[in-house]
Amino acid sequence: MSKRLIKITIEYDGTGYVGWQVQPNGPTVQEEVEKALKMLTDEDIRVRSASRTDSGVHALGQVATFYTESSIPAEKFAHAITSRLPKDIAVRSSEEAPDGFDPRHGAKRKLYRYRIATGPIRPALERRYLWHVKWPVDTEEMIKAAAYFTGTHNFTSFSNQECNTEDSDNTRTIDRSELIVTGDRITYEIEGRSFLYNMVRNITGTLVDVGLGNLKAGDIPAIFEAKDRQKAGQGAPACGLCLMWIKYE
Amino acid sequence: MSKRLIKITIEYDGTGYVGWQVQPNGPTVQEEVEKALKMLTDEDIRVRSASRTDSGVHALGQVATFYTESSIPAEKFAHAITSRLPKDIAVRSSEEAPDGFDPRHGAKRKLYRYRIATGPIRPALERRYLWHVKWPVDTEEMIKAAAYFTGTHNFTSFSNQECNTEDSDNTRTIDRSELIVTGDRITYEIEGRSFLYNMVRNITGTLVDVGLGNLKAGDIPAIFEAKDRQKAGQGAPACGLCLMWIKYE
């Protein structure tokens, strides 16, 4: 039987995983999906994802592909894989992908959402999905700071990548950067085609440092200019971050 | 030192507990709070709550009181207790209550929220806070059914209490009963002064049975009339239910 390329959309609670990609130091989402595919098809299938989410980061709409010789109808994979996965991972949908479809390089836009709980007391409900910031934050100043990230910039100061020799490599275009405040909850949403390593967490941590008064919204242009990770704010913890969706052509 | 009455508002993820009230078959929220108070004050304190939530039910705004001889300022208890509690319980606020304040009988209004995820695939994120209903539901019919619960009714058919001999005991007034549909998520909110045992879960399960076509919205008046638990729909599982807030005078 000829091989088909299947595209799947995956939701996971990253709390119990050391990230998407297979590695020796703990369970990963990729290996759980590949184990489920082995159970289902008896094939040794390698799954390729759009984004290698870090340890503890969540996804509502991660996208991945795999080749299979199985005769299972493409749209039946979602339920069949999910029933073989642990409760913190689910395949939301599955379909046959056109030949040459690449989940990573073909992505046109992604939305990441970062959720923060403010106030002196840590949250108990939904604590796995929130960063608790216990000191008061100036949300007006944070909203102003968030607006600076829209557009095309060199994001070297917001990346933990070690090889930052060529500036052009660290230029990214952000289509939307918005902070939404609802009571003691803050949601930060950022949309773009691609992101540097740790970029969303470093931007979010910088926004919180602006909220705490450690930085000012007006400092953001100089931080871009510096191309120096040390000039930006702290990195936000993984638990608040979720990859919401990825769009293709 | 004279005893003061302290009122606390408690948030908890009920997943790991057999309910609020101390019992022999597993950990309870009450015993965790009492242990934290023992650590904090070295007193053997008994905590009295507004609602005895069942095994697996969550709370954002449970209210409870306790007497203490400690000299800790009333508003400092929230942080001091929370820092001695497991991560799935937090005391959001604390204050001195007037003499004679009773969290259970003094309650004027409570809001319960029940969250449902629909669709063929079970959710992975927030799965601890959702009931997954995998078959298609008619949400328009469910919205109509929810409206029948507003007002004063005999709720015998929606209670698991065994002693239902006197009708008058099972009469309750519901101030709001509303179903909110957002994509594949359904939120049911019900407000009233007090509720019978398992009443919110039995109403929610009945609404889902209406959505599934096992019952019709127009059947609700006859179900009230029957005063028979067998006439109503299924009971909804604990995980979707959350006690949101309790209001006093």
Short mmCIF file of C-alpha atoms in Angstrom, two decimals:
data_model
loop_
_atom_site.label_atom_id
_atom_site.label_comp_id
_atom_site.label_asym_id
_atom_site.label_seq_id
_atom_site.Cartn_x
_atom_site.Cartn_y
_atom_site.Cartn_z
CA MET A 1 0.00 0.00 0.00
CA SER A 2 1.28 3.50 -0.80
CA LYS A 3 2.07 5.91 2.02
CA ARG A 4 -0.35 8.71 2.83
CA LEU A 5 0.54 11.92 4.66
CA ILE A 6 -1.85 12.60 7.58
CA LYS A 7 -2.18 15.98 9.31
CA ILE A 8 -3.36 16.00 12.93
CA THR A 9 -4.27 18.79 15.35
CA ILE A 10 -3.23 18.01 18.91
CA GLU A 11 -4.30 19.38 22.29
CA TYR A 12 -2.19 18.72 25.38
CA ASP A 13 -1.66 19.69 28.97
CA GLY A 14 2.12 20.11 29.05
CA THR A 15 2.40 19.87 32.86
CA GLY A 16 3.57 16.27 32.85
CA TYR A 17 5.89 16.45 29.83
CA VAL A 18 9.41 17.72 29.18
CA GLY A 19 8.10 19.23 25.95
CA TRP A 20 7.05 18.08 22.52
CA GLN A 21 10.25 16.60 21.17
CA VAL A 22 11.58 13.15 22.13
CA GLN A 23 14.52 13.41 24.54
CA PRO A 24 16.14 11.22 27.18
CA ASN A 25 15.21 13.14 30.36
CA GLY A 26 11.47 12.54 30.62
CA PRO A 27 8.19 11.81 28.84
CA THR A 28 7.35 13.89 25.76
CA VAL A 29 4.17 14.46 23.81
CA GLN A 30 5.80 13.28 20.59
CA GLU A 31 6.66 9.87 22.05
CA GLU A 32 3.14 9.41 23.46
CA VAL A 33 1.65 10.13 20.02
CA GLU A 34 4.16 7.82 18.33
CA LYS A 35 3.42 5.03 20.87
CA ALA A 36 -0.32 5.43 20.21
CA LEU A 37 0.32 5.22 16.45
CA LYS A 38 2.40 2.08 16.94
CA MET A 39 -0.47 0.47 18.91
CA LEU A 40 -2.93 1.54 16.24
CA THR A 41 -1.05 0.71 13.03
CA ASP A 42 1.84 -1.51 14.16
CA GLU A 43 4.07 0.81 12.10
CA ASP A 44 7.11 2.67 13.47
CA ILE A 45 5.88 6.16 12.69
CA ARG A 46 7.82 9.38 13.18
CA VAL A 47 5.62 12.42 13.83
CA ARG A 48 6.76 15.91 12.73
CA SER A 49 5.25 18.93 14.51
CA ALA A 50 4.87 22.59 13.57
CA SER A 51 6.30 23.78 16.89
CA ARG A 52 8.65 22.12 19.38
CA THR A 53 6.93 23.37 22.52
CA ASP A 54 9.12 23.48 25.64
CA SER A 55 8.81 21.55 28.87
CA GLY A 56 5.52 22.42 30.59
CA VAL A 57 4.06 24.45 27.71
CA HIS A 58 0.48 23.58 26.66
CA ALA A 59 -1.18 23.37 23.27
CA LEU A 60 -4.77 23.58 22.13
CA GLY A 61 -3.87 23.44 18.44
CA GLN A 62 -0.43 21.98 17.79
CA VAL A 63 -0.22 20.61 14.24
CA ALA A 64 1.78 17.57 13.19
CA THR A 65 2.06 15.17 10.28
CA PHE A 66 3.07 11.57 9.73
CA TYR A 67 3.24 9.05 6.91
CA THR A 68 1.34 5.80 7.19
CA GLU A 69 0.62 2.70 5.11
CA SER A 70 -2.48 1.96 7.18
CA SER A 71 -5.87 1.85 5.45
CA ILE A 72 -7.64 3.72 8.28
CA PRO A 73 -9.67 6.61 6.76
CA ALA A 74 -7.80 9.89 7.39
CA GLU A 75 -10.57 11.49 9.47
CA LYS A 76 -10.84 8.40 11.73
CA PHE A 77 -7.29 8.81 13.06
CA ALA A 78 -8.30 11.56 15.54
CA HIS A 79 -10.56 9.33 17.60
CA ALA A 80 -8.45 6.18 17.13
CA ILE A 81 -5.22 7.85 18.31
CA THR A 82 -6.94 9.73 21.16
CA SER A 83 -8.36 6.52 22.62
CA ARG A 84 -4.76 5.21 22.89
CA LEU A 85 -3.33 8.38 24.48
CA PRO A 86 -3.05 9.42 28.14
CA LYS A 87 -5.80 11.77 29.36
CA ASP A 88 -3.63 14.88 29.07
CA ILE A 89 -3.22 14.52 25.27
CA ALA A 90 -5.94 14.39 22.60
CA VAL A 91 -5.95 14.52 18.80
CA ARG A 92 -8.76 16.93 17.94
CA SER A 93 -8.90 16.32 14.21
CA SER A 94 -7.18 14.45 11.40
CA GLU A 95 -7.20 14.75 7.60
CA GLU A 96 -5.12 13.75 4.61
CA ALA A 97 -2.52 16.41 3.79
CA PRO A 98 -1.44 17.29 0.23
CA ASP A 99 1.88 15.85 -0.85
CA GLY A 100 4.75 18.07 0.28
CA PHE A 101 2.77 19.67 3.11
CA ASP A 102 5.20 20.68 5.85
CA PRO A 103 3.69 21.58 9.23
CA ARG A 104 6.69 23.67 10.28
CA HIS A 105 7.67 25.63 7.18
CA GLY A 106 4.18 25.77 5.74
CA ALA A 107 2.70 27.58 8.78
CA LYS A 108 1.39 31.05 7.85
CA ARG A 109 0.30 32.21 11.28
CA LYS A 110 0.30 31.02 14.90
CA LEU A 111 -1.43 32.30 18.02
CA TYR A 112 0.19 31.94 21.42
CA ARG A 113 -1.77 32.86 24.54
CA TYR A 114 -0.16 33.52 27.92
CA ARG A 115 -2.34 33.67 31.04
CA ILE A 116 -1.44 35.44 34.29
CA ALA A 117 -3.23 35.55 37.65
CA THR A 118 -2.45 38.63 39.74
CA GLY A 119 -3.10 39.28 43.42
CA PRO A 120 -1.50 38.31 46.73
CA ILE A 121 -3.01 34.79 46.88
CA ARG A 122 -1.92 32.04 44.45
CA PRO A 123 -4.75 30.46 42.41
CA ALA A 124 -5.84 26.87 43.20
CA LEU A 125 -8.16 26.18 40.27
CA GLU A 126 -6.47 26.26 36.84
CA ARG A 127 -3.10 26.72 38.57
CA ARG A 128 -1.54 24.49 35.90
CA TYR A 129 -2.41 27.06 33.24
CA LEU A 130 -1.52 30.32 34.99
CA TRP A 131 1.54 32.26 36.08
CA HIS A 132 0.86 33.78 39.49
CA VAL A 133 2.28 37.32 39.84
CA LYS A 134 1.69 38.33 43.44
CA TRP A 135 2.83 41.96 43.35
CA PRO A 136 0.55 44.72 41.99
CA VAL A 137 1.09 45.47 38.30
CA ASP A 138 0.33 48.60 36.28
CA THR A 139 -1.77 47.05 33.54
CA GLU A 140 -2.14 50.35 31.62
CA GLU A 141 1.62 50.52 31.21
CA MET A 142 1.70 46.83 30.21
CA ILE A 143 -0.95 47.43 27.52
CA LYS A 144 1.20 50.27 26.12
CA ALA A 145 4.30 48.05 26.18
CA ALA A 146 2.50 45.18 24.42
CA ALA A 147 1.69 47.46 21.46
CA TYR A 148 5.42 47.95 20.72
CA PHE A 149 5.78 44.30 19.68
CA THR A 150 3.49 44.55 16.66
CA GLY A 151 5.29 44.86 13.32
CA THR A 152 8.70 43.75 12.10
CA HIS A 153 11.57 43.86 14.58
CA ASN A 154 14.84 42.21 15.39
CA PHE A 155 13.94 40.06 18.39
CA THR A 156 17.48 39.12 19.48
CA SER A 157 16.86 40.72 22.91
CA PHE A 158 13.86 38.41 23.40
CA SER A 159 15.48 35.14 22.37
CA ASN A 160 17.48 32.64 24.38
CA GLN A 161 19.12 31.28 21.26
CA GLU A 162 22.88 31.21 21.57
CA CYS A 163 23.79 31.77 17.94
CA ASN A 164 22.75 35.36 17.34
CA THR A 165 25.53 36.30 14.99
CA GLU A 166 23.43 37.27 11.99
CA ASP A 167 20.84 39.93 12.73
CA SER A 168 18.68 39.04 9.77
CA ASP A 169 17.96 35.62 11.28
CA ASN A 170 16.28 37.17 14.31
CA THR A 171 13.89 39.43 12.45
CA ARG A 172 10.28 38.42 12.89
CA THR A 173 6.94 40.01 12.03
CA ILE A 174 4.22 40.13 14.69
CA ASP A 175 0.70 40.64 13.38
CA ARG A 176 -0.96 41.15 16.76
CA SER A 177 0.34 41.73 20.30
CA GLU A 178 -2.45 42.42 22.74
CA LEU A 179 -2.92 42.42 26.48
CA ILE A 180 -6.44 41.77 27.77
CA VAL A 181 -7.19 42.55 31.44
CA THR A 182 -10.26 41.04 33.16
CA GLY A 183 -10.33 41.57 36.91
CA ASP A 184 -7.27 39.89 38.40
CA ARG A 185 -6.56 37.93 35.20
CA ILE A 186 -4.28 39.09 32.39
CA THR A 187 -4.23 37.38 29.00
CA TYR A 188 -1.48 38.19 26.52
CA GLU A 189 -2.03 37.14 22.90
CA ILE A 190 0.62 37.25 20.22
CA GLU A 191 0.19 36.25 16.57
CA GLY A 192 2.85 35.84 13.92
CA ARG A 193 4.27 33.48 11.35
CA SER A 194 7.20 32.29 13.42
CA PHE A 195 8.90 33.00 16.72
CA LEU A 196 12.43 32.69 18.11
CA TYR A 197 13.30 30.26 20.90
CA ASN A 198 11.60 31.36 24.18
CA MET A 199 10.47 34.58 22.49
CA VAL A 200 6.87 34.59 23.76
CA ARG A 201 7.93 33.82 27.34
CA ASN A 202 10.62 36.52 27.24
CA ILE A 203 8.18 39.12 25.86
CA THR A 204 5.60 38.17 28.50
CA GLY A 205 8.17 38.36 31.29
CA THR A 206 9.26 41.77 29.98
CA LEU A 207 5.63 42.97 30.00
CA VAL A 208 5.35 41.86 33.63
CA ASP A 209 8.59 43.71 34.45
CA VAL A 210 6.99 46.79 32.88
CA GLY A 211 3.90 46.18 35.05
CA LEU A 212 6.08 45.90 38.14
CA GLY A 213 7.89 49.16 37.31
CA ASN A 214 11.26 47.51 36.63
CA LEU A 215 11.04 48.74 33.03
CA LYS A 216 8.91 51.31 31.20
CA ALA A 217 6.80 50.79 28.06
CA GLY A 218 8.94 53.46 26.40
CA ASP A 219 12.07 51.34 27.00
CA ILE A 220 10.97 48.69 24.48
CA PRO A 221 12.44 50.35 21.34
CA ALA A 222 15.87 50.64 23.03
CA ILE A 223 15.65 46.98 24.10
CA PHE A 224 15.04 45.97 20.46
CA GLU A 225 17.96 48.19 19.43
CA ALA A 226 20.36 46.65 21.98
CA LYS A 227 20.02 43.11 20.53
CA ASP A 228 21.00 41.84 23.96
CA ARG A 229 18.93 39.37 25.99
CA GLN A 230 20.21 41.01 29.19
CA LYS A 231 18.39 44.26 28.38
CA ALA A 232 14.93 42.68 28.29
CA GLY A 233 12.97 41.48 31.31
CA GLN A 234 12.65 38.08 32.97
CA GLY A 235 11.47 34.95 31.18
CA ALA A 236 7.93 33.92 32.11
CA PRO A 237 7.40 30.34 33.36
CA ALA A 238 6.18 27.66 30.94
CA CYS A 239 2.87 26.89 32.68
CA GLY A 240 1.09 30.07 31.51
CA LEU A 241 1.80 29.50 27.82
CA CYS A 242 -0.46 27.78 25.31
CA LEU A 243 -0.10 27.35 21.54
CA MET A 244 -3.69 28.08 20.47
CA TRP A 245 -3.75 27.48 16.72
CA ILE A 246 -1.67 27.38 13.56
CA LYS A 247 -3.01 28.51 10.19
CA TYR A 248 -1.88 27.32 6.76
CA GLU A 249 -2.70 28.54 3.25
CA MET B 1 -7.62 36.19 74.93
CA SER B 2 -11.23 36.24 73.75
CA LYS B 3 -12.28 34.21 70.72
CA ARG B 4 -12.85 35.95 67.41
CA LEU B 5 -14.97 34.60 64.54
CA ILE B 6 -13.07 34.66 61.23
CA LYS B 7 -14.75 34.34 57.82
CA ILE B 8 -12.66 32.95 54.97
CA THR B 9 -13.31 32.54 51.23
CA ILE B 10 -11.76 29.37 49.85
CA GLU B 11 -10.86 28.25 46.32
CA TYR B 12 -10.13 24.60 45.60
CA ASP B 13 -9.64 22.06 42.87
CA GLY B 14 -11.81 19.21 44.14
CA THR B 15 -10.20 16.55 41.91
CA GLY B 16 -8.04 15.12 44.69
CA TYR B 17 -10.61 15.30 47.51
CA VAL B 18 -13.60 13.23 48.60
CA GLY B 19 -15.44 16.50 49.21
CA TRP B 20 -15.45 19.30 51.75
CA GLN B 21 -16.49 17.49 54.89
CA VAL B 22 -14.14 15.34 57.00
CA GLN B 23 -14.82 11.63 56.47
CA PRO B 24 -12.86 8.41 56.82
CA ASN B 25 -12.53 7.39 53.14
CA GLY B 26 -10.10 9.97 51.81
CA PRO B 27 -8.65 13.48 52.05
CA THR B 28 -11.09 16.37 52.41
CA VAL B 29 -10.74 20.11 51.97
CA GLN B 30 -11.99 20.73 55.51
CA GLU B 31 -9.22 18.63 57.07
CA GLU B 32 -6.55 20.35 54.98
CA VAL B 33 -7.76 23.76 56.14
CA GLU B 34 -7.96 22.58 59.76
CA LYS B 35 -4.42 21.12 59.56
CA ALA B 36 -3.13 24.42 58.16
CA LEU B 37 -4.86 26.29 61.02
CA LYS B 38 -3.30 23.91 63.56
CA MET B 39 0.16 24.60 62.10
CA LEU B 40 -0.52 28.32 62.14
CA THR B 41 -2.17 28.80 65.55
CA ASP B 42 -1.48 25.56 67.43
CA GLU B 43 -5.21 25.51 68.23
CA ASP B 44 -7.57 22.63 67.41
CA ILE B 45 -9.91 24.60 65.20
CA ARG B 46 -13.12 23.29 63.65
CA VAL B 47 -14.07 25.03 60.38
CA ARG B 48 -17.74 25.39 59.36
CA SER B 49 -18.53 25.87 55.67
CA ALA B 50 -21.52 27.31 53.80
CA SER B 51 -21.75 24.32 51.49
CA ARG B 52 -20.64 20.70 51.87
CA THR B 53 -19.42 20.19 48.33
CA ASP B 54 -19.31 16.57 47.15
CA SER B 55 -16.34 14.48 46.12
CA GLY B 56 -14.64 16.01 43.08
CA VAL B 57 -16.65 19.26 43.07
CA HIS B 58 -14.64 22.49 42.80
CA ALA B 59 -15.04 25.88 44.45
CA LEU B 60 -13.88 29.36 43.56
CA GLY B 61 -15.77 31.00 46.44
CA GLN B 62 -16.63 28.56 49.22
CA VAL B 63 -17.19 30.44 52.50
CA ALA B 64 -16.32 29.12 55.94
CA THR B 65 -15.85 30.38 59.49
CA PHE B 66 -13.84 29.41 62.53
CA TYR B 67 -13.20 30.68 66.05
CA THR B 68 -9.66 31.46 67.13
CA GLU B 69 -7.81 32.85 70.14
CA SER B 70 -4.84 33.78 67.96
CA SER B 71 -3.79 37.42 67.74
CA ILE B 72 -3.15 37.25 63.97
CA PRO B 73 -4.95 40.20 62.30
CA ALA B 74 -8.10 38.88 60.59
CA GLU B 75 -7.08 39.92 57.07
CA LYS B 76 -3.66 38.23 57.43
CA PHE B 77 -5.18 34.75 57.80
CA ALA B 78 -5.73 34.36 54.03
CA HIS B 79 -2.05 34.43 53.15
CA ALA B 80 -0.92 32.66 56.33
CA ILE B 81 -3.31 29.71 55.85
CA THR B 82 -2.69 29.49 52.08
CA SER B 83 1.07 29.16 52.57
CA ARG B 84 0.37 26.05 54.71
CA LEU B 85 -2.08 24.45 52.27
CA PRO B 86 -1.48 22.08 49.34
CA LYS B 87 -1.38 23.74 45.91
CA ASP B 88 -4.95 22.76 45.04
CA ILE B 89 -6.47 24.80 47.90
CA ALA B 90 -6.12 28.54 48.59
CA VAL B 91 -7.80 30.98 50.99
CA ARG B 92 -8.57 34.02 48.85
CA SER B 93 -9.59 36.41 51.62
CA SER B 94 -10.22 36.58 55.36
CA GLU B 95 -12.01 39.03 57.62
CA GLU B 96 -13.55 39.21 61.07
CA ALA B 97 -17.22 38.16 61.00
CA PRO B 98 -19.90 39.72 63.21
CA ASP B 99 -20.92 37.68 66.23
CA GLY B 100 -23.57 35.12 65.28
CA PHE B 101 -22.61 35.08 61.59
CA ASP B 102 -23.47 31.66 60.19
CA PRO B 103 -21.96 30.80 56.78
CA ARG B 104 -24.61 28.18 56.01
CA HIS B 105 -27.88 29.70 57.19
CA GLY B 106 -26.83 33.29 56.59
CA ALA B 107 -26.22 32.76 52.87
CA LYS B 108 -28.57 34.86 50.72
CA ARG B 109 -27.47 33.72 47.29
CA LYS B 110 -25.07 31.23 45.68
CA LEU B 111 -23.89 30.77 42.12
CA TYR B 112 -23.00 27.33 40.80
CA ARG B 113 -21.41 26.98 37.37
CA TYR B 114 -21.31 23.72 35.42
CA ARG B 115 -19.02 23.42 32.39
CA ILE B 116 -19.48 20.95 29.53
CA ALA B 117 -17.26 20.21 26.50
CA THR B 118 -19.12 18.76 23.54
CA GLY B 119 -17.77 17.01 20.44
CA PRO B 120 -16.45 13.57 19.56
CA ILE B 121 -12.97 14.08 21.06
CA ARG B 122 -12.43 14.36 24.83
CA PRO B 123 -10.66 17.56 25.99
CA ALA B 124 -7.07 17.34 27.31
CA LEU B 125 -6.61 20.86 28.69
CA GLU B 126 -8.94 21.74 31.58
CA ARG B 127 -10.24 18.18 31.54
CA ARG B 128 -10.46 18.33 35.35
CA TYR B 129 -13.09 21.07 35.09
CA LEU B 130 -15.26 19.78 32.26
CA TRP B 131 -17.81 17.07 31.59
CA HIS B 132 -17.21 15.66 28.13
CA VAL B 133 -20.45 14.91 26.25
CA LYS B 134 -19.43 13.23 23.03
CA TRP B 135 -22.78 12.98 21.24
CA PRO B 136 -24.30 16.00 19.42
CA VAL B 137 -26.67 18.02 21.61
CA ASP B 138 -29.51 20.36 20.62
CA THR B 139 -28.42 23.46 22.52
CA GLU B 140 -31.54 25.46 21.51
CA GLU B 141 -33.72 22.87 23.25
CA MET B 142 -31.37 22.89 26.27
CA ILE B 143 -31.63 26.71 26.52
CA LYS B 144 -35.44 26.38 26.54
CA ALA B 145 -35.29 23.67 29.21
CA ALA B 146 -32.95 25.71 31.43
CA ALA B 147 -35.50 28.55 31.56
CA TYR B 148 -38.04 26.25 33.29
CA PHE B 149 -35.91 26.07 36.44
CA THR B 150 -36.20 29.78 37.30
CA GLY B 151 -38.73 30.57 40.01
CA THR B 152 -40.13 28.59 42.94
CA HIS B 153 -40.59 24.85 42.44
CA ASN B 154 -40.65 21.59 44.32
CA PHE B 155 -37.30 20.06 43.36
CA THR B 156 -37.90 16.53 44.70
CA SER B 157 -37.39 15.08 41.20
CA PHE B 158 -33.93 16.69 41.10
CA SER B 159 -32.70 15.61 44.51
CA ASN B 160 -30.94 12.44 45.63
CA GLN B 161 -32.04 12.98 49.22
CA GLU B 162 -33.73 9.91 50.64
CA CYS B 163 -36.13 11.61 53.01
CA ASN B 164 -38.55 13.33 50.68
CA THR B 165 -41.68 12.86 52.77
CA GLU B 166 -42.61 16.51 53.24
CA ASP B 167 -43.01 18.39 49.98
CA SER B 168 -42.49 21.77 51.55
CA ASP B 169 -38.91 20.82 52.47
CA ASN B 170 -37.99 20.41 48.83
CA THR B 171 -39.29 23.76 47.61
CA ARG B 172 -36.52 26.06 46.45
CA THR B 173 -36.42 29.38 44.61
CA ILE B 174 -34.04 29.79 41.69
CA ASP B 175 -33.20 33.38 40.75
CA ARG B 176 -31.35 32.56 37.54
CA SER B 177 -30.98 29.43 35.40
CA GLU B 178 -29.09 30.11 32.21
CA LEU B 179 -27.29 28.09 29.58
CA ILE B 180 -24.48 29.84 27.69
CA VAL B 181 -23.18 28.21 24.48
CA THR B 182 -19.78 29.21 23.04
CA GLY B 183 -18.58 26.99 20.21
CA ASP B 184 -18.21 23.46 21.60
CA ARG B 185 -18.41 24.64 25.21
CA ILE B 186 -21.60 24.87 27.26
CA THR B 187 -21.75 26.71 30.57
CA TYR B 188 -24.77 26.33 32.82
CA GLU B 189 -25.22 28.87 35.62
CA ILE B 190 -27.76 28.58 38.41
CA GLU B 191 -28.31 31.07 41.23
CA GLY B 192 -30.42 30.64 44.33
CA ARG B 193 -30.39 30.84 48.08
CA SER B 194 -30.12 27.11 48.71
CA PHE B 195 -30.12 23.84 46.82
CA LEU B 196 -31.06 20.25 47.59
CA TYR B 197 -28.52 17.45 47.67
CA ASN B 198 -27.13 16.83 44.13
CA MET B 199 -29.72 19.25 42.71
CA VAL B 200 -27.38 21.18 40.39
CA ARG B 201 -25.85 18.00 38.97
CA ASN B 202 -29.28 16.44 38.46
CA ILE B 203 -30.60 19.54 36.70
CA THR B 204 -27.48 19.70 34.49
CA GLY B 205 -27.76 16.00 33.62
CA THR B 206 -31.42 16.53 32.77
CA LEU B 207 -30.52 19.45 30.49
CA VAL B 208 -28.02 17.20 28.71
CA ASP B 209 -30.70 14.50 28.34
CA VAL B 210 -32.88 17.18 26.75
CA GLY B 211 -29.99 18.06 24.44
CA LEU B 212 -29.57 14.40 23.50
CA GLY B 213 -33.29 14.06 22.74
CA ASN B 214 -34.01 11.67 25.64
CA LEU B 215 -36.33 14.31 27.11
CA LYS B 216 -37.97 17.48 25.76
CA ALA B 217 -37.84 20.97 27.27
CA GLY B 218 -41.63 20.83 27.57
CA ASP B 219 -41.33 17.75 29.82
CA ILE B 220 -39.82 19.75 32.69
CA PRO B 221 -43.14 20.89 34.28
CA ALA B 222 -44.35 17.25 34.42
CA ILE B 223 -41.02 16.20 35.95
CA PHE B 224 -41.48 18.81 38.73
CA GLU B 225 -45.03 17.57 39.21
CA ALA B 226 -44.02 13.90 39.51
CA LYS B 227 -41.77 14.53 42.55
CA ASP B 228 -39.85 11.45 41.52
CA ARG B 229 -36.10 11.35 40.91
CA GLN B 230 -36.65 8.58 38.31
CA LYS B 231 -38.56 10.99 36.04
CA ALA B 232 -35.66 13.45 35.65
CA GLY B 233 -32.50 12.82 33.63
CA GLN B 234 -29.09 11.50 34.57
CA GLY B 235 -26.86 13.05 37.23
CA ALA B 236 -23.93 14.99 35.80
CA PRO B 237 -20.42 14.04 37.04
CA ALA B 238 -18.79 16.10 39.80
CA CYS B 239 -15.83 17.38 37.78
CA GLY B 240 -17.82 19.96 35.79
CA LEU B 241 -19.30 21.67 38.85
CA CYS B 242 -17.90 24.72 40.64
CA LEU B 243 -19.31 26.77 43.51
CA MET B 244 -18.52 30.27 42.23
CA TRP B 245 -19.58 32.61 45.04
CA ILE B 246 -21.88 33.03 48.04
CA LYS B 247 -23.47 36.35 48.96
CA TYR B 248 -24.55 37.46 52.42
CA GLU B 249 -26.55 40.51 53.56
#
